[in-house]
Short mmCIF file of C-alpha atoms in Angstrom, two decimals:
data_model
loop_
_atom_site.label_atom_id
_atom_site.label_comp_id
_atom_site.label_asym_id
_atom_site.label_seq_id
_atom_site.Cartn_x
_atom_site.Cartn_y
_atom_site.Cartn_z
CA UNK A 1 133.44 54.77 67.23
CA UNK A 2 132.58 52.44 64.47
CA UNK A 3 129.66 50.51 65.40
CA UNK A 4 129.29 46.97 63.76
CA UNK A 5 126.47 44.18 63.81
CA UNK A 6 127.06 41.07 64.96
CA UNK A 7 124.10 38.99 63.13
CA UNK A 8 122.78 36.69 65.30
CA UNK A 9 120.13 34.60 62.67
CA UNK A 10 118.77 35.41 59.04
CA UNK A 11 116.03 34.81 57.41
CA UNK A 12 115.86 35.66 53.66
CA UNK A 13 117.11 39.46 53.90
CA UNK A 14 115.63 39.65 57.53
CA UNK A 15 117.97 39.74 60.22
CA UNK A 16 118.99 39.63 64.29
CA UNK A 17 121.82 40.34 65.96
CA UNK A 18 123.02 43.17 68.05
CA UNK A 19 124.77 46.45 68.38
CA UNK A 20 128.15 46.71 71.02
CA UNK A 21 128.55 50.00 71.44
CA UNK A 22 130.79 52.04 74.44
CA UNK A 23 127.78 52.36 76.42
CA UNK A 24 126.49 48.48 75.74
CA UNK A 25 124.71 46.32 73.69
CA UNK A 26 121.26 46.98 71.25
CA UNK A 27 119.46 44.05 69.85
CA UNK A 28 117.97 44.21 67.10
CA UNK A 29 115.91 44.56 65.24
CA UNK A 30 115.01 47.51 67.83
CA UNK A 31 112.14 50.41 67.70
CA UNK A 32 113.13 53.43 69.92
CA UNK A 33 110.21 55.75 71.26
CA UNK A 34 111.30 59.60 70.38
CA UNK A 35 111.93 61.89 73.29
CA UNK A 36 111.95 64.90 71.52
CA UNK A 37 113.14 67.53 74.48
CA UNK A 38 114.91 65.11 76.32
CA UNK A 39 111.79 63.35 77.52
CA UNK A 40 109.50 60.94 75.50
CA UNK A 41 106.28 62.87 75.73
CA UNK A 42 104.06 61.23 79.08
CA UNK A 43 106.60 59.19 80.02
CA UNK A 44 109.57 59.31 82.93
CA UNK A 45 113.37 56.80 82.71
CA UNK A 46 111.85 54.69 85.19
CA UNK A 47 108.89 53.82 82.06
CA UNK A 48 110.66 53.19 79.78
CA UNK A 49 113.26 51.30 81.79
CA UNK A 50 110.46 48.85 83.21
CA UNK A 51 109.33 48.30 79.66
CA UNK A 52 113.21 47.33 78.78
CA UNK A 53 113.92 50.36 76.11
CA UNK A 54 117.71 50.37 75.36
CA UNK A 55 117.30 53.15 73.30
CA UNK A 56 115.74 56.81 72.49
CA UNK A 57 115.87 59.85 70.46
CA UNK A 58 116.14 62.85 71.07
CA UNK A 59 116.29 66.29 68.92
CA UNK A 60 119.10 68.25 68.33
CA UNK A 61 116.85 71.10 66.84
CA UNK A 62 114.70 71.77 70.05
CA UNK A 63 117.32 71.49 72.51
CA UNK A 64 119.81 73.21 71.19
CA UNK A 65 116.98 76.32 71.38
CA UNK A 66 115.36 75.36 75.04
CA UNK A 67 117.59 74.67 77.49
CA UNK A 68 120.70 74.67 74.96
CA UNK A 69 123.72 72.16 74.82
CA UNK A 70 125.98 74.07 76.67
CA UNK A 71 123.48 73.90 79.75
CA UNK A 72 123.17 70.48 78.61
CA UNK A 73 126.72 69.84 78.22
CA UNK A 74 127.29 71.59 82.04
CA UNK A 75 125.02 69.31 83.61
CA UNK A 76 126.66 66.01 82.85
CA UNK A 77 125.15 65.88 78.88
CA UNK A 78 121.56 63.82 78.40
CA UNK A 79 122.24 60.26 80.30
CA UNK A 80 122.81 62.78 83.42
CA UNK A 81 120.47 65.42 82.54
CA UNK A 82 117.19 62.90 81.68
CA UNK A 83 118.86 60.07 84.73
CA UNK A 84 118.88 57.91 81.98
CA UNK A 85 121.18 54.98 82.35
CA UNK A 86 119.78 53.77 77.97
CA UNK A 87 121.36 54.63 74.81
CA UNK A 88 120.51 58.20 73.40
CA UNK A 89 120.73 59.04 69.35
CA UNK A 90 120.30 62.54 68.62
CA UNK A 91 119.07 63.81 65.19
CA UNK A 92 120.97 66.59 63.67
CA UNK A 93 117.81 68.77 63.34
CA UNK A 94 117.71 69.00 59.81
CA UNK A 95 114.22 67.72 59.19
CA UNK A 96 112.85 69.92 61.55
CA UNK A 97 115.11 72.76 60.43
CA UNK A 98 114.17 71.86 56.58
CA UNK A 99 110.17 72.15 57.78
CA UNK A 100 110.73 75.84 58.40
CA UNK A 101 111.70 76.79 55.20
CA UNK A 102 114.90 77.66 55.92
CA UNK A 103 117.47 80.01 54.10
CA UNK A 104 119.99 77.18 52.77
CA UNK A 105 123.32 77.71 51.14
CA UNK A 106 125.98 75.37 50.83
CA UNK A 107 127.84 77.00 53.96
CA UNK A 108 124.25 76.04 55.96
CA UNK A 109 121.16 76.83 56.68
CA UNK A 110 119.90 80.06 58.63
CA UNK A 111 115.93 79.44 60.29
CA UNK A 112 114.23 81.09 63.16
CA UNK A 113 113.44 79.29 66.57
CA UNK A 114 109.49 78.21 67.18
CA UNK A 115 110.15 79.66 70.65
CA UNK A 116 111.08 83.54 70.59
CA UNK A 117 111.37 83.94 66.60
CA UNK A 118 115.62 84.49 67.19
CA UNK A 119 117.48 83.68 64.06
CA UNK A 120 120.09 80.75 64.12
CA UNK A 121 122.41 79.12 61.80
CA UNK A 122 123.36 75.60 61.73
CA UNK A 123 126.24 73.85 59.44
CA UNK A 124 127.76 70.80 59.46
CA UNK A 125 130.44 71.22 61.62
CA UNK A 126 128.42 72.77 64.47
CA UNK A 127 125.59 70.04 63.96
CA UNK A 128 128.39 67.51 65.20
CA UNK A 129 129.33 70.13 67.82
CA UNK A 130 126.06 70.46 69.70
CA UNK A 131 125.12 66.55 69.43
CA UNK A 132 128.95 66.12 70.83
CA UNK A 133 127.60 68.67 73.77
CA UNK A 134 124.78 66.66 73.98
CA UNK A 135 126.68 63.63 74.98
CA UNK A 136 124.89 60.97 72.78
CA UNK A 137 125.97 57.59 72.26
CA UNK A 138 124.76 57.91 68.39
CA UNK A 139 124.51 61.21 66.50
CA UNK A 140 123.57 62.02 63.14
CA UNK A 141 125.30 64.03 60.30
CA UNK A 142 123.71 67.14 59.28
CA UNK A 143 121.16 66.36 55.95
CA UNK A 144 118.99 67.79 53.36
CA UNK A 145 115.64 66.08 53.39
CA UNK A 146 113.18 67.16 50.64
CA UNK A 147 109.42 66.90 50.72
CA UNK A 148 107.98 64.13 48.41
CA UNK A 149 107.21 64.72 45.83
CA UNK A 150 109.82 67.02 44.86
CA UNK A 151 110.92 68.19 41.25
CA UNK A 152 114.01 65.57 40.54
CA UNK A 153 116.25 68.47 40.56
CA UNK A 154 115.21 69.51 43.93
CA UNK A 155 116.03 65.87 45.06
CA UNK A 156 119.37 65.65 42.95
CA UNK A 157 120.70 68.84 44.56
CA UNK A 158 119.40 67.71 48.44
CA UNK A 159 121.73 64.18 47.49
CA UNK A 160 124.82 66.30 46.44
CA UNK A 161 124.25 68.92 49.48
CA UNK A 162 124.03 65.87 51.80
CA UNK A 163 126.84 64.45 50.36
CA UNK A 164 129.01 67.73 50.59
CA UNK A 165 127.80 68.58 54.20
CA UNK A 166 128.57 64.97 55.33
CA UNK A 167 132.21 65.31 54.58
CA UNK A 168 132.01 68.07 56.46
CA UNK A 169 130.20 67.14 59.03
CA UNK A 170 132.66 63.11 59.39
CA UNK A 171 135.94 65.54 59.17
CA UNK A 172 134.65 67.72 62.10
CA UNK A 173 133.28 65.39 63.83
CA UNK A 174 136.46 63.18 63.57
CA UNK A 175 138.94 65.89 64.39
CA UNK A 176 136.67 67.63 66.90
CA UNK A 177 138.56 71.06 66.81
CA UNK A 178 139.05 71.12 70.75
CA UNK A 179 135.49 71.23 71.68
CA UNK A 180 135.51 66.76 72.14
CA UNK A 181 134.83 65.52 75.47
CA UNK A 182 136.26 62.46 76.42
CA UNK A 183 132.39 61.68 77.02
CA UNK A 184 132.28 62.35 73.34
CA UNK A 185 135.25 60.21 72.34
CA UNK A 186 132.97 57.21 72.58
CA UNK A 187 130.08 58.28 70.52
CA UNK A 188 129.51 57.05 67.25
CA UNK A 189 128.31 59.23 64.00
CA UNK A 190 125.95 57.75 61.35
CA UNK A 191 125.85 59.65 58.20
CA UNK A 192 122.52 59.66 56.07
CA UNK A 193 121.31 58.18 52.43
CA UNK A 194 118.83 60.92 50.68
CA UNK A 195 117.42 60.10 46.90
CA UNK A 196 113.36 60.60 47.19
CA UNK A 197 111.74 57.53 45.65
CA UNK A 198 114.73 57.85 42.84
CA UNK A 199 116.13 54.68 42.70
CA UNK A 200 119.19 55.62 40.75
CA UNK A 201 119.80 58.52 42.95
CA UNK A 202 119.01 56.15 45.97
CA UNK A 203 121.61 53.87 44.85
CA UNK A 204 124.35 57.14 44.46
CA UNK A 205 123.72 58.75 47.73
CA UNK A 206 124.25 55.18 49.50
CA UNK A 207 127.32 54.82 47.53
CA UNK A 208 128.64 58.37 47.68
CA UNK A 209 127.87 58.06 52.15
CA UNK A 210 129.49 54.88 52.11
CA UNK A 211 132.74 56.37 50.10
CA UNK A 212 132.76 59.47 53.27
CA UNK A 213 132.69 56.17 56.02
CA UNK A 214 130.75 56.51 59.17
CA UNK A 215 129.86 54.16 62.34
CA UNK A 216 126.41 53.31 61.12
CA UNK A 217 124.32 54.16 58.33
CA UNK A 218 120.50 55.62 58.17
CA UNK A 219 117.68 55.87 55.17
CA UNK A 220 116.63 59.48 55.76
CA UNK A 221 114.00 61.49 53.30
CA UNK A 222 111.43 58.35 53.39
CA UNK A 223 107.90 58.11 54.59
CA UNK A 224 107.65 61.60 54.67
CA UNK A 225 103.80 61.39 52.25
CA UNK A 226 104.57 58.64 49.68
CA UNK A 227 103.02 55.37 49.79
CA UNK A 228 104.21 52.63 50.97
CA UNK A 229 104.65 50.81 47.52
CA UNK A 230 106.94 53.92 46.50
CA UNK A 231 108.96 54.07 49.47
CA UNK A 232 110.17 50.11 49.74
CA UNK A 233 111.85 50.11 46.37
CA UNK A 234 113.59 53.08 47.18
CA UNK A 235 114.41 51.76 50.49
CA UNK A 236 115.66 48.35 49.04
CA UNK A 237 117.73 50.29 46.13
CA UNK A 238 119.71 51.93 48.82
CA UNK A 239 120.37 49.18 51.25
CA UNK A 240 121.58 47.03 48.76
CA UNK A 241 124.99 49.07 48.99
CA UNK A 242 125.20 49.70 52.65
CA UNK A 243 127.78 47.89 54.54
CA UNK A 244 126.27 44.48 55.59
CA UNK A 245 128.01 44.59 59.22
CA UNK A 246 127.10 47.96 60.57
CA UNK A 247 123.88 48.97 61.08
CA UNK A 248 121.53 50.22 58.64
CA UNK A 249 118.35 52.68 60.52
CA UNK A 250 114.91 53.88 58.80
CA UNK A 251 114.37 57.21 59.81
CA UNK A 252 111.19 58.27 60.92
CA UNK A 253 109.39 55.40 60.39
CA UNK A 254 106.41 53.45 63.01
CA UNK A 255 103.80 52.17 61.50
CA UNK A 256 103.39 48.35 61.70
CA UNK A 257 103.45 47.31 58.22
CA UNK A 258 106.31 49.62 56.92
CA UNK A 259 107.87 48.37 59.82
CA UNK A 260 107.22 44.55 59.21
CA UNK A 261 108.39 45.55 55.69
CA UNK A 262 112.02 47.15 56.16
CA UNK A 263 112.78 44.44 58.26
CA UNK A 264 112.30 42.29 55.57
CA UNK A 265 114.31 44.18 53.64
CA UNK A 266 117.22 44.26 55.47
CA UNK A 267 116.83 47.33 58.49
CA UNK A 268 117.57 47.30 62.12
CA UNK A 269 116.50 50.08 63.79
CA UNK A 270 113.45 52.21 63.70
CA UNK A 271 111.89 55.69 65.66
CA UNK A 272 108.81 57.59 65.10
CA UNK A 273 106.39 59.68 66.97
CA UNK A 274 103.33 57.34 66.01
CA UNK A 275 102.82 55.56 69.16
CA UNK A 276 103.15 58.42 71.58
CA UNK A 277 100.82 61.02 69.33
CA UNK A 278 98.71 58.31 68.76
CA UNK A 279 98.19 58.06 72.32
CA UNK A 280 97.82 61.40 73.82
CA UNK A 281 94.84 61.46 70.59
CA UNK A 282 93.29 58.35 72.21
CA UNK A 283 94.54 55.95 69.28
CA UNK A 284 95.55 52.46 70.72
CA UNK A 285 97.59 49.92 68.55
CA UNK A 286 96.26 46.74 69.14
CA UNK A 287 96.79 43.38 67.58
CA UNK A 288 93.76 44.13 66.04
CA UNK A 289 94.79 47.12 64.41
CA UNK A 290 93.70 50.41 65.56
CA UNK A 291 91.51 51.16 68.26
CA UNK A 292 89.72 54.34 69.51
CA UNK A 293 88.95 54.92 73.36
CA UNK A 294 86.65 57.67 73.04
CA UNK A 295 84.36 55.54 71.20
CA UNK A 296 81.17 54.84 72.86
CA UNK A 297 81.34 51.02 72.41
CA UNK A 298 84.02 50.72 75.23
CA UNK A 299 82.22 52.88 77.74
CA UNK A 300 81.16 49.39 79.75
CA UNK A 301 84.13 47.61 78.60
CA UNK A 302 85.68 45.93 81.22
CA UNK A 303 88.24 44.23 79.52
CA UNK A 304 92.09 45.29 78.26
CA UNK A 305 92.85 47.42 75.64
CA UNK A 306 94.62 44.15 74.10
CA UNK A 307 94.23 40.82 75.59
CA UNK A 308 97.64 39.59 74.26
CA UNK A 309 99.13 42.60 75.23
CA UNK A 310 101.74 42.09 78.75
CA UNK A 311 101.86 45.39 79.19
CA UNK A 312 101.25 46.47 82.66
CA UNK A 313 98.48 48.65 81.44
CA UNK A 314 96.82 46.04 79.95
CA UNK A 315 97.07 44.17 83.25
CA UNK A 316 95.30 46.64 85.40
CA UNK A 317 93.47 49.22 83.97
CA UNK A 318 89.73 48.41 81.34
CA UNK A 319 89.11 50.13 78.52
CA UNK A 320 86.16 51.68 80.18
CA UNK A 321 88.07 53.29 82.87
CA UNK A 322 90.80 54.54 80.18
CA UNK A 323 87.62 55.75 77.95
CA UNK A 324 86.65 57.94 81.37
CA UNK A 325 90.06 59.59 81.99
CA UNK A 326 90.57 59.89 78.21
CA UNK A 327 87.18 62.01 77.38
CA UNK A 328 87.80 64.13 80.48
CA UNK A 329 91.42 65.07 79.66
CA UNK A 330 93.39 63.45 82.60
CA UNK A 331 96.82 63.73 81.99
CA UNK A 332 96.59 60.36 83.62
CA UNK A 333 95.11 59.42 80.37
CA UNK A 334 97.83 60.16 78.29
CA UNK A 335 100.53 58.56 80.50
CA UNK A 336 98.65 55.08 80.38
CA UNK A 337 97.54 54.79 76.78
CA UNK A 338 101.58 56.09 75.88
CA UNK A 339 103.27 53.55 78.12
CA UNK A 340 100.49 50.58 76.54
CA UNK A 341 101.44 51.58 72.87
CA UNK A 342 105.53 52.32 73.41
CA UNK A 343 105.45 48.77 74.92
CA UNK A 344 103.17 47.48 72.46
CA UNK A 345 104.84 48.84 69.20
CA UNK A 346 108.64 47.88 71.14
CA UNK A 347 106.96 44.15 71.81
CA UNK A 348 105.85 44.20 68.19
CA UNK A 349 109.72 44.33 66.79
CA UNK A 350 111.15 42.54 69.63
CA UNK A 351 108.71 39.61 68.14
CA UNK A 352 110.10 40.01 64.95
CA UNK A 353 113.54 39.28 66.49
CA UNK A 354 112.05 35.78 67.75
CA UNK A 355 110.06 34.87 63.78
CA UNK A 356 113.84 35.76 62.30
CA UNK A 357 115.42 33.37 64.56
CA UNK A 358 113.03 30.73 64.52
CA UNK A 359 112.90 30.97 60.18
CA UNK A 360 109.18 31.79 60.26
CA UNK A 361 109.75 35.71 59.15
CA UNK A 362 107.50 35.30 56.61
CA UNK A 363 104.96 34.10 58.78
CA UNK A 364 104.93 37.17 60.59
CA UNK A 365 104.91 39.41 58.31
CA UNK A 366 102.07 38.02 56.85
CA UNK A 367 100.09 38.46 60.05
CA UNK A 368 100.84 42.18 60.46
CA UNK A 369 100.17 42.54 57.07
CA UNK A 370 96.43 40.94 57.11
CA UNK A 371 96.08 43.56 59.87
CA UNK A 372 98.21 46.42 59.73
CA UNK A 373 98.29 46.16 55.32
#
């Protein structure tokens, strides 16, 4: 299902709008929290509904190992398995895969599962398989994503390997070689823009995806070590030739500034883990940048981790009863400061939306820069 933007308000290359899908509509710009085994780590549905989250991830790599799609796809696929009524995106596992130093040939690549050490082999074609098991509303072509920095051969051969696997990967997911649902007639595939911090092979891999044609399009292979001055030029280079009405995802990326800065470039969606490893670490995002509840200054603090926070942490609970459950390893802990900084870091983009609309982008930007920078 090709999924198309319908842009709402610009503001120099900064946009809103939203996403219709099968399943509903996403407005964006839009952050979603990453439920990596089919639950965002702390957190329940009923969380992330009450903080108004249209949309997760989850990963194709783990669950494909623990409980495995066909269990998956026998119990009704994710929305039934998780009682999740929100959007779902599934990676295709290859970043995860690619951190295990797999054994890659242009057929696919062969790894061993963190769980039990069992050897497995995923391709292209069953990449779209499982996610199509899976039941998500968004799933994403298998990819080659190369550490930075890489040796530019290393990142010219992961753009043509992408390119070749995601031809394979849009024909089988198109033709679905009996294994479709009708659940998994609706979902849409977004195929992925590799390069490094190349900007000429930026430029090709966002032409050569664009030539294959997918429902959405995503900047994969990016904050993955560089700095942030390396990574926006490549991330400009290769939205400048993705389709202006479908929409255009940063993989991987959460912090506030790169955030503040893709959007300004041009990109509507957004995942990471940052906000829910921050928290189980004790790391709050705040609008005054980080904060750290094991530190001794909040032990009598009775107010909110961040006053202009609405949060419903931030309406209850002080920063001296959080530094207490934190230091003494409640699990409570964990579920509290996780729920403040989804909401906080989803609050964040879902201002952005607002300074695009009201032409004072800039504005904002600035701000999270002065703080976040």
């Amino acid at each position: 299902m090709k999924l198309t933007i319908d842009i709402e308000a610009t503001d120099g290359a900064a946009r809103t709008g939203t996403i219709t899908s099968a399943r509903g509509v996403l407005p964006t710009p839009l952050f979603m929290p990453v439920g990596t085994r089919a639950s965002v780590k702390a957190l329940d549905a009923a969380d992330l509904e009450a903080m108004g989250i249209p949309l997760i991830l989850a990963n194709t790599y783990h669950l494909m190992l623990r409980p495995g799609a066909d269990l998956v796809a026998d119990l009704g696929g994710l929305h039934r398995f998780m009682d999740w009524g929100g959007h779902v995106l599934t990676d295709s596992g290859g970043y995860q895969i690619f951190s295990l130093e797999p054994k890659v040939t242009d057929e696919g690549a062969t790894f061993r599962s963190t769980y039990d050490g069992s050897t497995h082999r995923l391709t292209p074609e069953s990449a779209a398989q499982i996610q199509s098991k899976l039941g998500a509303d968004i799933q994403m072509v298998l990819d080659v994503c190369p550490p930075l920095p890489s040796a530019p051969r290393v990142i010219k051969a992961a753009v043509d390997r992408t390119h070749a696997w995601g031809r394979r990967g849009r024909a089988a997911f198109l033709d679905g070689a009996g294994w479709r649902t009708d659940r998994g007639l609706d979902q849409a595939q977004f195929g992925i823009v590799q390069g490094g911090t190349d900007l000429t092979l930026r430029v090709e891999s966002a032409q050569r995806t664009v030539e294959t044609g997918f429902d959405g399009y995503a900047i994969g292979g990016l904050s993955v070590g560089e700095p942030r001055e390396e990574m926006l030029p490549a991330l400009a280079a290769a939205l400048e030739h993705l389709p202006a009405d479908q929409p255009r995802y940063l993989m991987g990326v959460g912090d506030p500034a790169s955030i503040v800065e893709a959007v300004g470039l041009g990109v509507d969606l957004f995942d990471c883990v940052l906000p829910t490893r921050h928290a189980r670490h004790g790391t709050v995002l705040t609008s005054q940048g980080r904060l750290y509840i094991k530190n001794l200054v909040h032990e009598r603090d009775e107010g909110p981790l961040d006053p202009s926070c609405g949060c419903r942490v931030c309406a209850r609970w002080s920063r001296a009863y959080l530094r207490h459950l934190h230091r003494l390893g409640e699990p409570t802990a964990a579920r509290l400061l996780t729920i403040h900084n989804v909401a906080w870091l989803s609050d964040l983009v879902v201002g952005l939306r607002a300074a695009v609309r009201e032409g004072r982008f800039d504005q904002a930007r600035r701000a999270v820069l002065d703080v976040w920078g």
